[in-house]
PDB file of C-alpha atoms and ligand atoms in Angstrom:
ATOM      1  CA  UNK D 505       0.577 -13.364 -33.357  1.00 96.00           C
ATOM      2  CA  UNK D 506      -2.647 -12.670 -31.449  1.00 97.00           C
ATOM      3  CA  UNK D 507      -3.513  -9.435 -29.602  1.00 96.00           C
ATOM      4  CA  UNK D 508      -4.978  -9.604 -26.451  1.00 94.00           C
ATOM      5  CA  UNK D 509      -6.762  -7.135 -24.394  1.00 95.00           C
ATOM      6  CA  UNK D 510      -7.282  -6.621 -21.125  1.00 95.00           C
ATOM      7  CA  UNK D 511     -10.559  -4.981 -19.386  1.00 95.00           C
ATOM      8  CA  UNK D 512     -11.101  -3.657 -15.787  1.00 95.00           C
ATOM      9  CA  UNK D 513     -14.536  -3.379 -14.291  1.00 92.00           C
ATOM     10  CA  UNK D 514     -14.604  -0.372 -11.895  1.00 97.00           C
ATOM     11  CA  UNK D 515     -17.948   0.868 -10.284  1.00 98.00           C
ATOM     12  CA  UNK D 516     -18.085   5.116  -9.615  1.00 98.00           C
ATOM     13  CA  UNK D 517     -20.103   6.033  -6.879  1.00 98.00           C
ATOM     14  CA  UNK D 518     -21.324   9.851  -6.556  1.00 98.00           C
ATOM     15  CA  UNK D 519     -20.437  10.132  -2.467  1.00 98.00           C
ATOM     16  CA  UNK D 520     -19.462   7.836   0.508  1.00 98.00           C
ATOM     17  CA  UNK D 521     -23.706   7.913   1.363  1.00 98.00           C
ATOM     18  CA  UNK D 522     -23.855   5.809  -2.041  1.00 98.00           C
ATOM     19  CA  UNK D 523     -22.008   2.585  -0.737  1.00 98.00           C
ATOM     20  CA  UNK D 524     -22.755  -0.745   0.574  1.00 97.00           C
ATOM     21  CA  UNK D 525     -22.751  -0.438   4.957  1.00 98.00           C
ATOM     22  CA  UNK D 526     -20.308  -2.551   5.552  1.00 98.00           C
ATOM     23  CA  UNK D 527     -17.843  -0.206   2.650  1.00 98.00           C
ATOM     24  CA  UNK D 528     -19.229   3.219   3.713  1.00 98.00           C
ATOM     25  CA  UNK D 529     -18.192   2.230   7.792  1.00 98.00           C
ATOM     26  CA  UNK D 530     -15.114   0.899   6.325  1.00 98.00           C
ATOM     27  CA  UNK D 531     -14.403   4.466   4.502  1.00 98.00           C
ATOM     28  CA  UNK D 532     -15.176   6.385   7.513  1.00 98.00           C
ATOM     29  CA  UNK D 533     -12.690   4.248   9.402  1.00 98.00           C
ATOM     30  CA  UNK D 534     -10.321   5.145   6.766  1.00 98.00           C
ATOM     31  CA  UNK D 535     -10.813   8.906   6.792  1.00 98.00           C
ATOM     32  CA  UNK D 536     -10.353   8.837  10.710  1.00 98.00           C
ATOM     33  CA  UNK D 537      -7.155   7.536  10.035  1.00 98.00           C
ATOM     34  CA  UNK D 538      -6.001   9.795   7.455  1.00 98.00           C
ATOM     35  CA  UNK D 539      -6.369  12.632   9.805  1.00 98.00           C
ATOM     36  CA  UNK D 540      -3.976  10.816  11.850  1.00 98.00           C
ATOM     37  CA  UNK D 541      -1.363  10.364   9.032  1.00 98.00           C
ATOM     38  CA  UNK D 542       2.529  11.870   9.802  1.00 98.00           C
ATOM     39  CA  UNK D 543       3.025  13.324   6.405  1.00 98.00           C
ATOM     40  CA  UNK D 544       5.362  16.513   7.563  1.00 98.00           C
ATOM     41  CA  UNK D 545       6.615  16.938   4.135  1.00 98.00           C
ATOM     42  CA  UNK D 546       3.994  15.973   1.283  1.00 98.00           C
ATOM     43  CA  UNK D 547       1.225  17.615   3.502  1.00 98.00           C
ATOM     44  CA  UNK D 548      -0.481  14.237   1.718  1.00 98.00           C
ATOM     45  CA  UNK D 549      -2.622  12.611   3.872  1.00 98.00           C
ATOM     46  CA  UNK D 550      -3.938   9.134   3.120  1.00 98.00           C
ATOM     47  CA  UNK D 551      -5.779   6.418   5.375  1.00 98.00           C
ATOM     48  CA  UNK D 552      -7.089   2.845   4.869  1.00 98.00           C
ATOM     49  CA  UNK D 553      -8.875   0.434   6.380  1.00 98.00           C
ATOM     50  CA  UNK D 554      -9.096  -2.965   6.122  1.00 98.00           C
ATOM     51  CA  UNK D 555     -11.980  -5.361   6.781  1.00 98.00           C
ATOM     52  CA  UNK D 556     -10.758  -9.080   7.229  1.00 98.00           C
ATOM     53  CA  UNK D 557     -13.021 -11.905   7.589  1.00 98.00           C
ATOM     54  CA  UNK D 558     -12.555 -12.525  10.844  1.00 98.00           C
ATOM     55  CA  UNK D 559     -14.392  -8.909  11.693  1.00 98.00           C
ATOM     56  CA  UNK D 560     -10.995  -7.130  12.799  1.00 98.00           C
ATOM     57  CA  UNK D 561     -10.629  -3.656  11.289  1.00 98.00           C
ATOM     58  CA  UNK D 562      -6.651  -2.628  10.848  1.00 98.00           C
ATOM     59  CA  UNK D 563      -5.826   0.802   9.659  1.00 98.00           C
ATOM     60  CA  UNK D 564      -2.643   2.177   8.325  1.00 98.00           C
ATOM     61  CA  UNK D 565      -1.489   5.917   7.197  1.00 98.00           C
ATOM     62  CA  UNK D 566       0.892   7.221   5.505  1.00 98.00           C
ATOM     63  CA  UNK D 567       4.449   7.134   7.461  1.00 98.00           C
ATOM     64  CA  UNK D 568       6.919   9.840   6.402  1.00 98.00           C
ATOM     65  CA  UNK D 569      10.609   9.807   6.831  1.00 98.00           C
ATOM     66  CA  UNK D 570      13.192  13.008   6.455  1.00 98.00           C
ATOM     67  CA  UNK D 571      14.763  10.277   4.488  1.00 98.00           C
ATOM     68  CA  UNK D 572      11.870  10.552   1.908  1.00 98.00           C
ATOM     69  CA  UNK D 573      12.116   6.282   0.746  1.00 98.00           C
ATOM     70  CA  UNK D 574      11.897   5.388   4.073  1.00 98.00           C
ATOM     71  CA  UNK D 575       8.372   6.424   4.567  1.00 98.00           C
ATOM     72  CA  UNK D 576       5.617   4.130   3.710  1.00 98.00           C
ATOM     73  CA  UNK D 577       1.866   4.615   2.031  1.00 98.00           C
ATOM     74  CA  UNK D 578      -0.642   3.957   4.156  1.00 98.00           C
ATOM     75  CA  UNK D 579      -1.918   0.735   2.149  1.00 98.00           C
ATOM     76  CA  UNK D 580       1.244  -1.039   2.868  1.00 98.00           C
ATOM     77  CA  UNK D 581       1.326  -0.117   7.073  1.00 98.00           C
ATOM     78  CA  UNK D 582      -2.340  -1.367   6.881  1.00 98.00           C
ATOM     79  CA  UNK D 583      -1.452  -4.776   4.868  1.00 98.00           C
ATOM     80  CA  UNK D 584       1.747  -5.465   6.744  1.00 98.00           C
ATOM     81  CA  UNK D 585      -0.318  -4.466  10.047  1.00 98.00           C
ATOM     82  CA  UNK D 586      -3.033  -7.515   9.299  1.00 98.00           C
ATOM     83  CA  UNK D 587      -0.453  -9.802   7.561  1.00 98.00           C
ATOM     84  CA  UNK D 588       1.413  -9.322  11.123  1.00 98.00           C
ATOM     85  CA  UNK D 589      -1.375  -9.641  13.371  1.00 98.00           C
ATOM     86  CA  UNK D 590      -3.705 -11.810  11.584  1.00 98.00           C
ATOM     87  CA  UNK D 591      -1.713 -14.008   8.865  1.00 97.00           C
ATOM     88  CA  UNK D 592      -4.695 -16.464   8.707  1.00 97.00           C
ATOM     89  CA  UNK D 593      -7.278 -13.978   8.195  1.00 98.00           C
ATOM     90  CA  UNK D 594      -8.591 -13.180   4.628  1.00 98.00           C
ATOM     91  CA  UNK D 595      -8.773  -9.263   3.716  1.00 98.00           C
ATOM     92  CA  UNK D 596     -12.489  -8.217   2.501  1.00 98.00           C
ATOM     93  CA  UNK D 597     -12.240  -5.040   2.090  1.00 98.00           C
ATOM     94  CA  UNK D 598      -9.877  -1.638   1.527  1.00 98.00           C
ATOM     95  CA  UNK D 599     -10.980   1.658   1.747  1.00 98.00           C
ATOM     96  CA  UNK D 600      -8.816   4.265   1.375  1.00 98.00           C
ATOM     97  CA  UNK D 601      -8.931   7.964   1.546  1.00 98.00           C
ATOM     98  CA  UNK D 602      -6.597  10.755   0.837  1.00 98.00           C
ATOM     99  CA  UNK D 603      -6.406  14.653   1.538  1.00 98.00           C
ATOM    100  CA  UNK D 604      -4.020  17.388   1.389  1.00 98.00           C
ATOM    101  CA  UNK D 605      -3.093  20.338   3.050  1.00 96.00           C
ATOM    102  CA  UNK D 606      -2.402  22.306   0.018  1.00 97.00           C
ATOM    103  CA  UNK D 607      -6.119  21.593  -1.746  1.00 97.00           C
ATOM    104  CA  UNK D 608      -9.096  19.867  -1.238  1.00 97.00           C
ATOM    105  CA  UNK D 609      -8.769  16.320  -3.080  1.00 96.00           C
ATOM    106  CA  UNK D 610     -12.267  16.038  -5.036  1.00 96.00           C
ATOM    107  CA  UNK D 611     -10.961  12.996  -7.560  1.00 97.00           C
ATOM    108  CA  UNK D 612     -11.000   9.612  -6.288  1.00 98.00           C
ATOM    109  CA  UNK D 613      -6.983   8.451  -5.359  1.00 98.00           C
ATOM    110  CA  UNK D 614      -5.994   4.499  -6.043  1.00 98.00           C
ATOM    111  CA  UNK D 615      -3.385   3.189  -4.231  1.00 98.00           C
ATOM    112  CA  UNK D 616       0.655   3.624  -5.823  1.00 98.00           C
ATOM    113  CA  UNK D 617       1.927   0.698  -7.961  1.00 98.00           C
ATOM    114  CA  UNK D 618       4.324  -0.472  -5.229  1.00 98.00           C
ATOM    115  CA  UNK D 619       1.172  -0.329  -3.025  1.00 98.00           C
ATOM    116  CA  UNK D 620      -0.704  -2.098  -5.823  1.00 98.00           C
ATOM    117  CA  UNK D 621       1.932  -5.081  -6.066  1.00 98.00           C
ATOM    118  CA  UNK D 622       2.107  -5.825  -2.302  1.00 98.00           C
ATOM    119  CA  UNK D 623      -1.635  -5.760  -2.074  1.00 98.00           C
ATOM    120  CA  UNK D 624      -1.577  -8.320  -4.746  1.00 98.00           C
ATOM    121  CA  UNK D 625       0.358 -11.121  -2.680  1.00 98.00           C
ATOM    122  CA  UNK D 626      -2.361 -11.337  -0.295  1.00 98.00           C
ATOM    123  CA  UNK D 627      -4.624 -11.417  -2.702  1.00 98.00           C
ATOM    124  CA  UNK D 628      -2.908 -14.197  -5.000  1.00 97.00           C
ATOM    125  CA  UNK D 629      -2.353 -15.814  -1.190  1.00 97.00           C
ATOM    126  CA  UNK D 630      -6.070 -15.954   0.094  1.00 97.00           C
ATOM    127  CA  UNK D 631      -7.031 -17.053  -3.654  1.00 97.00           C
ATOM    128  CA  UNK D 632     -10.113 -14.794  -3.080  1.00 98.00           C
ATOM    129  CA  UNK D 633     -10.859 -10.842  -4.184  1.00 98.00           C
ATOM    130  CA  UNK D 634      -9.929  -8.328  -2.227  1.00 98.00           C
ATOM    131  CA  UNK D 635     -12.642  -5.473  -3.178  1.00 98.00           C
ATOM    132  CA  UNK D 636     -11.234  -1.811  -2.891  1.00 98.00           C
ATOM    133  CA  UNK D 637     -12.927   1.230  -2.057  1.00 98.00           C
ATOM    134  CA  UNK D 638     -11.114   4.777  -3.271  1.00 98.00           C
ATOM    135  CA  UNK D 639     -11.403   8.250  -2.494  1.00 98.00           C
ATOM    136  CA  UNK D 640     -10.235  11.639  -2.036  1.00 98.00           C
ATOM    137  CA  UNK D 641     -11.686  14.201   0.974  1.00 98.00           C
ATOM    138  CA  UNK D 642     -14.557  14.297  -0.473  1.00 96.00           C
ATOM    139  CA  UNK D 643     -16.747  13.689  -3.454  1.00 97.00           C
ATOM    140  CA  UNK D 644     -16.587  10.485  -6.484  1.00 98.00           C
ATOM    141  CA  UNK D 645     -15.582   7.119  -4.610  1.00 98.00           C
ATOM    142  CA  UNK D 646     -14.571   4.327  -7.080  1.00 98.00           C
ATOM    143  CA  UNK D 647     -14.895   0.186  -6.257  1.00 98.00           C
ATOM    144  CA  UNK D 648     -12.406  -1.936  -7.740  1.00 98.00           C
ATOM    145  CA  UNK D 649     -13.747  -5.644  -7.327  1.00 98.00           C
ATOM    146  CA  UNK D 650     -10.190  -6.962  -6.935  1.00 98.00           C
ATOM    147  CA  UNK D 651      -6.579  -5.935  -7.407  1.00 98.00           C
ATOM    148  CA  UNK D 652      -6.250  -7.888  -9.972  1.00 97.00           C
ATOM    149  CA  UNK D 653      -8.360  -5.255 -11.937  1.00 97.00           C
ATOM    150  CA  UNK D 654      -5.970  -2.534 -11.111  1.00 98.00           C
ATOM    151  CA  UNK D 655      -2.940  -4.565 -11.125  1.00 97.00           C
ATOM    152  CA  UNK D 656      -3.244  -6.800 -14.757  1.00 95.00           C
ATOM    153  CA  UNK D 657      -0.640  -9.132 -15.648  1.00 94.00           C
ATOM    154  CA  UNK D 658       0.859  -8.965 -12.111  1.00 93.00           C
ATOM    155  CA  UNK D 659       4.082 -10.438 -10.732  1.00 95.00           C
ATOM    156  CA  UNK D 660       3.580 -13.391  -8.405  1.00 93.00           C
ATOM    157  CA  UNK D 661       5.167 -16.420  -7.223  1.00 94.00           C
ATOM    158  CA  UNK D 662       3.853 -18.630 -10.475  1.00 92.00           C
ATOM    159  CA  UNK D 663       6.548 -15.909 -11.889  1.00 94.00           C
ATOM    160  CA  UNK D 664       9.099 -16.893  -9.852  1.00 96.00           C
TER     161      UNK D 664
HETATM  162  N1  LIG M1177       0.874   7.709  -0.460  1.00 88.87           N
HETATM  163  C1  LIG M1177       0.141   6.735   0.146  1.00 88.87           C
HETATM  164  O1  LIG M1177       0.070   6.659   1.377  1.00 88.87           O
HETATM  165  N2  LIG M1177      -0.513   5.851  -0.640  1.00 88.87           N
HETATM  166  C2  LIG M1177      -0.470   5.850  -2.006  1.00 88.87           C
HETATM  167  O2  LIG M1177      -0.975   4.915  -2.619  1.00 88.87           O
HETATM  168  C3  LIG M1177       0.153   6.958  -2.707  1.00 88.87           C
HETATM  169  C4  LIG M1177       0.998   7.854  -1.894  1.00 88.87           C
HETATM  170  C5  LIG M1177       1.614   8.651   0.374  1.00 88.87           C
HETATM  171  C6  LIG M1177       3.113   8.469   0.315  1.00 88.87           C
HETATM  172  C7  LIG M1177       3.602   9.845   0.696  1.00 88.87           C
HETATM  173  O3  LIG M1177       3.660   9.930   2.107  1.00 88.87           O
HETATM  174  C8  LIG M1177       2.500  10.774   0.203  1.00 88.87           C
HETATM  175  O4  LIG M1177       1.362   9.970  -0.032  1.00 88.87           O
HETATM  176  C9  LIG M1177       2.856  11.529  -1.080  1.00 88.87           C
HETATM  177  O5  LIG M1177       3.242  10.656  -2.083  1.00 88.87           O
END
């Protein structure tokens, strides 16, 4: 028997003016298209960006249905955007920003596990880190070098 365990490194900036250029542009790219979010019934708004290396910026946001599973978190229109447009291109960056209607978001809000998991094949896929940026409306942004750190012992297609 041996226990293992398993650490994440995740970086907590005060405010958006506290990031790298290239992630701060990214974020406000991200909060442009949260405001543009169709989120009728959560009144949960949520953008993100992505910055590929070829220098395209995709954004998705959140995609509500009156048949609540089949809307779609903005992550996944934003991955399945680039993986569509771009399927050669490896993703950088993600910011992503959320806000509601009801309150003001202050805590910073990671992406959903099913969010999490489809990230993660394009990850595995490019075989390099895809670095995320996360926030609410305002306030605490947190970096997560990889989704590997927010997604351990992930499924992939060595599981298969
Ligand atoms: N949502 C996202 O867009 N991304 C996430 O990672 C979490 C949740 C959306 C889905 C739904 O439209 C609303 O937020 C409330 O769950």
């Amino acid at each position: 028997m041996k226990e293992i365990e398993i650490t994440s490194h995740l970086v907590v900036y005060d405010g958006i003016e506290e990031l790298p250029e290239a992630a701060r542009e990214l974020m406000q790219k991200a909060v442009e298209a949260r405001k543009k979010a169709y989120a009728p019934y959560s009144k949960f708004k949520v953008g993100a960006a992505l910055l590929l290396n070829n220098g395209e910026v995709v954004i998705g946001s959140n995609q509500e249905n009156a048949s609540y599973p089949s809307g779609l978190c903005a992550e996944r229109v934003a991955v399945f955007q680039a993986g569509a447009r771009f399927p050669d291109a490896e993703i950088e960056l993600l910011a992503i920003s959320a806000a509601s209607d009801r309150r003001t978001v202050l805590t910073p809000v990671p992406p959903c596990g099913a969010c999490r998991q489809s990230l993660s094949e394009y990850e595995v896929k490019q075989k390099s880190p895809l670095q995320l940026y996360f926030m609410g409306e305002t306030g605490k942004v947190v970096k997560a070098p990889s989704v590997g750190d927010l997604l351990p012992l992930v499924f992939d297609k060595e599981s298969l």
